[in-house]
Coordinates of C-alpha atoms in Angstrom, one line a residue:
X1 CA -87.0 -57.2 -45.8
X2 CA -83.4 -55.0 -45.0
X3 CA -82.6 -55.0 -48.2
X4 CA -85.6 -53.8 -50.3
X5 CA -85.4 -50.8 -47.0
X6 CA -80.8 -50.5 -47.5
X7 CA -82.0 -50.3 -51.0
X8 CA -84.2 -48.0 -50.8
X9 CA -81.6 -46.2 -48.4
X10 CA -79.7 -45.7 -51.0
X11 CA -82.2 -44.4 -53.3
X12 CA -82.5 -42.0 -51.5
X13 CA -79.6 -40.8 -50.4
X14 CA -78.1 -41.3 -54.9
X15 CA -81.1 -38.8 -55.6
X16 CA -80.4 -36.1 -52.1
X17 CA -76.4 -36.6 -52.7
X18 CA -75.8 -34.1 -56.2
X19 CA -73.6 -32.4 -55.1
X20 CA -71.4 -35.3 -54.7
X21 CA -69.3 -36.6 -57.7
X22 CA -67.8 -39.2 -58.8
X23 CA -64.7 -37.3 -61.2
X24 CA -63.9 -36.0 -57.2
X25 CA -61.4 -38.5 -54.5
X26 CA -62.3 -40.0 -51.6
X27 CA -60.1 -37.2 -50.1
X28 CA -61.7 -34.4 -51.8
X29 CA -65.9 -35.8 -51.8
X30 CA -65.4 -36.0 -48.2
X31 CA -63.6 -32.7 -47.5
X32 CA -66.5 -30.9 -50.2
X33 CA -69.5 -33.5 -48.1
X34 CA -69.0 -30.4 -45.8
X35 CA -69.3 -32.8 -42.0
X36 CA -65.3 -34.6 -42.1
X37 CA -63.3 -31.9 -41.2
X38 CA -62.3 -34.1 -38.2
X39 CA -61.7 -37.1 -41.0
X40 CA -59.8 -34.6 -42.5
X41 CA -57.7 -33.4 -40.3
X42 CA -57.0 -36.7 -38.8
X43 CA -56.0 -37.4 -42.2
X44 CA -53.8 -35.5 -42.3
X45 CA -51.8 -35.9 -39.5
X46 CA -51.5 -39.3 -40.1
X47 CA -50.3 -38.8 -43.7
X48 CA -52.8 -40.2 -45.6
X49 CA -54.0 -37.9 -47.6
X50 CA -52.3 -38.6 -50.4
X51 CA -53.0 -42.5 -50.5
X52 CA -56.3 -42.1 -49.9
X53 CA -55.4 -40.0 -52.9
X54 CA -53.9 -42.7 -54.7
X55 CA -55.9 -44.9 -57.1
X56 CA -57.0 -47.9 -55.0
X57 CA -59.9 -48.3 -55.4
X58 CA -60.5 -48.1 -51.7
X59 CA -63.8 -48.6 -50.0
X60 CA -64.2 -46.1 -46.8
X61 CA -66.3 -46.1 -43.5
X62 CA -66.3 -42.7 -42.8
X63 CA -67.4 -41.3 -39.4
X64 CA -69.2 -38.2 -39.7
X65 CA -68.2 -34.5 -37.4
X66 CA -69.9 -36.0 -34.9
X67 CA -69.1 -39.6 -35.1
X68 CA -65.0 -37.6 -34.0
X69 CA -67.2 -35.9 -31.5
X70 CA -69.3 -39.0 -29.6
X71 CA -64.9 -39.7 -28.2
X72 CA -64.1 -38.8 -24.9
X73 CA -63.7 -35.6 -23.8
X74 CA -59.4 -34.5 -25.0
X75 CA -59.8 -38.3 -27.2
X76 CA -59.1 -36.4 -30.4
X77 CA -57.3 -33.5 -29.2
X78 CA -54.6 -36.3 -27.8
X79 CA -55.6 -38.4 -31.4
X80 CA -53.7 -35.3 -33.1
X81 CA -50.7 -34.6 -31.5
X82 CA -47.7 -36.0 -33.8
X83 CA -46.7 -38.7 -30.7
X84 CA -49.5 -40.7 -32.0
X85 CA -49.3 -40.9 -35.1
X86 CA -49.1 -44.7 -35.0
X87 CA -51.8 -44.8 -33.2
X88 CA -53.5 -42.7 -35.2
X89 CA -52.9 -44.5 -37.7
X90 CA -53.7 -47.8 -36.7
X91 CA -57.2 -46.6 -36.4
X92 CA -57.3 -44.6 -39.6
X93 CA -56.6 -47.9 -41.7
X94 CA -59.2 -49.5 -39.7
X95 CA -61.8 -47.8 -41.2
X96 CA -60.6 -48.9 -45.1
X97 CA -60.7 -51.6 -47.5
X98 CA -59.2 -51.8 -50.2
X99 CA -61.2 -52.1 -53.7
X100 CA -64.8 -51.9 -53.8
X101 CA -67.2 -52.5 -52.0
X102 CA -70.7 -51.6 -52.0
X103 CA -73.7 -51.8 -50.2
X104 CA -75.3 -53.9 -52.6
X105 CA -72.3 -56.3 -51.5
X106 CA -72.5 -56.5 -48.2
X107 CA -74.1 -60.4 -47.1
X108 CA -74.5 -60.7 -43.2
X109 CA -71.3 -61.9 -40.8
X110 CA -69.6 -60.7 -43.7
X111 CA -65.6 -60.0 -42.8
X112 CA -63.3 -57.6 -44.5
X113 CA -59.7 -57.5 -44.1
X114 CA -58.5 -53.2 -43.9
X115 CA -56.0 -52.0 -44.9
X116 CA -55.5 -51.5 -40.4
X117 CA -54.8 -56.3 -41.3
X118 CA -57.0 -56.6 -38.8
X119 CA -61.0 -57.4 -39.7
X120 CA -64.3 -56.0 -39.4
X121 CA -67.8 -57.6 -39.5
X122 CA -71.0 -56.6 -41.5
X123 CA -74.9 -56.9 -39.7
X124 CA -77.9 -56.2 -42.0
X125 CA -80.6 -56.4 -39.1
X126 CA -82.0 -53.9 -38.3
X127 CA -80.0 -51.8 -40.9
X128 CA -77.0 -51.5 -42.9
X129 CA -73.9 -51.7 -39.9
X130 CA -69.8 -51.5 -39.8
X131 CA -68.8 -53.5 -35.8
X132 CA -71.9 -51.7 -34.7
X133 CA -71.3 -48.1 -36.0
X134 CA -74.5 -47.8 -38.5
X135 CA -74.0 -46.9 -42.3
X136 CA -75.9 -44.3 -42.5
X137 CA -75.1 -43.2 -46.1
X138 CA -74.0 -46.3 -48.1
X139 CA -71.7 -45.3 -51.5
X140 CA -71.2 -41.8 -51.4
X141 CA -68.9 -42.2 -55.1
X142 CA -65.0 -41.3 -55.5
X143 CA -63.2 -41.4 -58.5
X144 CA -61.5 -43.8 -56.1
X145 CA -63.9 -46.2 -54.4
X146 CA -66.6 -45.1 -51.6
X147 CA -68.3 -43.9 -49.1
X148 CA -69.6 -45.1 -46.7
X149 CA -70.8 -42.6 -44.0
X150 CA -71.1 -44.4 -40.7
X151 CA -72.2 -43.1 -37.2
X152 CA -69.3 -43.5 -34.7
X153 CA -65.6 -44.2 -34.3
X154 CA -64.5 -48.2 -35.3
X155 CA -61.3 -48.7 -33.2
X156 CA -58.9 -51.9 -34.3
X157 CA -59.1 -55.0 -31.3
X158 CA -55.9 -53.5 -29.4

């Protein structure tokens, strides 16, 4: 039942997202969507834009602008300061898994090593989630990987 619902959501997303084309890389795909301005600014501040425009493939669990806005007041502004670049890089690379992991590859309790070095955990009960963040739009294709849109920022273990 969960898999059927997830596949239906995936199909609905594919038809609702004609503006996303596989000829754009992950960064350009996210920017074109218009709801990842904070993520784009953070990637720029962290010096990760060129990396995510690279060959890949990458799987990015991409928090929306609303996800960043839900953080405590001042958090994003603080993270974007040059003196906090290492912390920002750690958080952003925790949202990236090497390789192309599609929604059909996800299994209950699955763990995946992130570029950060720490692991994320996938759960499917009640809908797909990564470390508790809801995957609201899976399988957004890009030329160098895939984006799974999430509803909150996930933080690496400290």
